[in-house]
Amino acid sequence: MSVELIKEIKQLKKEKNAIILGHNYMDYGVQLVSDFTGDSYDLAVKAMKTNADIIVFAGVYFMAEQAAALNPEKLVLSPDPNAGCTLSDSLDVETLKEFKKMYPKAPVVLYINTSIAAKAMADYIVTSSTAVKVVSSLDDDVILFGPDANLANYVQRKTGKNIVKVPPNGRCLVHASYTRQLVDIARKKYKGALLMAHPESPLEILEASDFVGSTNQMIDFAKKSPLKEFIVATEIGMINALQINVPEKKFYPLVTTETCSCARCPYMAMVTLRKIRDSLMEGKHIVKVDPEVAERAKRAFENTMKILEK
């Protein structure tokens, strides 16, 4: 982490009236220069409310696309447009069209980890923290839900709805690597620590956990819990967000990069301080979304917001 880079980025933000939105999985230095940190939904809302002229999205590309769709009048930059997502890549428009033909009356609820083209075909866009509430509120029994199969299983258990997975086997490459054996090892190593898991994790992980929630929900839970030590079953960058927001407590990743390469999302790791600096300085990697696609995606996002505001 470069102190000089951090200073340079903060100065550039002032000069250009820019803000940086940093996902909870970002590296420690990136979170330090971010004006707001949070999960995908939280940051999308922040993007809609900002008075800044420039939004730099320190996260993977689908997040920057979402910000651009919701803010067509602002300049949205992606520090590295090649920072993809296995979940987003798992659902293409043609696959979604086929499922919509098979279930013409079923509402389409898409996890925010999708391309903007897929979002434009959705009725609702959710995150791990909002999926259960949104699906529960719908009158329909059959729901098309994608692209994360693990989150779909979790939502089905919580709501009792008939969840059709689109596609059937969409997975986050990090969470899909978790096994019950890893939980048993961590429990022995960190005796007495409470296990928090992200709902993108396999069912066997969720069943073994003490708390299941989104990245923001993990932070809130850790703040309020009387316990002082936690095992965290999600992308290892989340440890940074927890340590910044709850510095008086200890957090241990379920797996580390030393024991498993799956601990760190390679796409999240692509967004660095230097790339953020270059993007701000040179106005590099402008994110553009077709206006018609953006409008349809925005409508789905707003449908979700209406439910959450009730």
Short mmCIF file of N, CA and C in Angstrom, two decimals, residues 9 16 95 155 175 177 189 193 195 212 231 256 268 280 286 289:
data_model
loop_
_atom_site.label_atom_id
_atom_site.label_comp_id
_atom_site.label_asym_id
_atom_site.label_seq_id
_atom_site.Cartn_x
_atom_site.Cartn_y
_atom_site.Cartn_z
N ILE A 9 -4.44 10.25 -5.02
CA ILE A 9 -5.84 9.94 -5.38
C ILE A 9 -6.80 10.89 -4.67
N LYS A 16 -11.28 17.05 -9.35
CA LYS A 16 -12.20 16.63 -10.40
C LYS A 16 -13.63 16.45 -9.92
N THR A 95 -29.71 -17.35 -23.11
CA THR A 95 -30.16 -18.33 -22.11
C THR A 95 -31.37 -17.79 -21.35
N VAL A 155 -32.72 -18.83 -1.12
CA VAL A 155 -33.98 -18.10 -1.24
C VAL A 155 -35.17 -19.07 -1.23
N HIS A 175 -16.86 -18.75 -3.54
CA HIS A 175 -17.76 -19.46 -2.62
C HIS A 175 -17.99 -20.92 -3.02
N SER A 177 -15.93 -22.97 -3.88
CA SER A 177 -14.79 -23.79 -3.44
C SER A 177 -14.89 -24.21 -1.97
N LYS A 189 -9.40 -24.52 14.74
CA LYS A 189 -8.31 -23.54 14.84
C LYS A 189 -8.71 -22.32 15.65
N ALA A 193 -14.95 -18.95 18.15
CA ALA A 193 -15.30 -17.89 17.18
C ALA A 193 -16.60 -18.24 16.48
N LEU A 195 -19.17 -18.29 13.31
CA LEU A 195 -19.00 -18.42 11.87
C LEU A 195 -20.07 -17.64 11.12
N VAL A 212 -25.92 -16.08 8.61
CA VAL A 212 -25.86 -16.01 7.15
C VAL A 212 -26.33 -14.62 6.72
N ILE A 231 -15.25 -16.11 12.42
CA ILE A 231 -14.73 -16.74 11.20
C ILE A 231 -15.61 -16.24 10.07
N THR A 256 -7.29 -18.85 3.75
CA THR A 256 -6.39 -17.76 3.39
C THR A 256 -5.79 -18.03 2.02
N MET A 268 -11.59 -9.16 -8.41
CA MET A 268 -11.56 -8.08 -7.43
C MET A 268 -10.14 -7.58 -7.23
N LEU A 280 -8.60 8.04 -12.81
CA LEU A 280 -9.00 9.40 -12.42
C LEU A 280 -8.18 10.46 -13.18
N ILE A 286 -14.07 4.76 -19.64
CA ILE A 286 -15.42 5.28 -19.45
C ILE A 286 -16.42 4.15 -19.69
N VAL A 289 -23.46 2.75 -21.42
CA VAL A 289 -24.55 1.79 -21.54
C VAL A 289 -25.58 2.35 -22.52
#
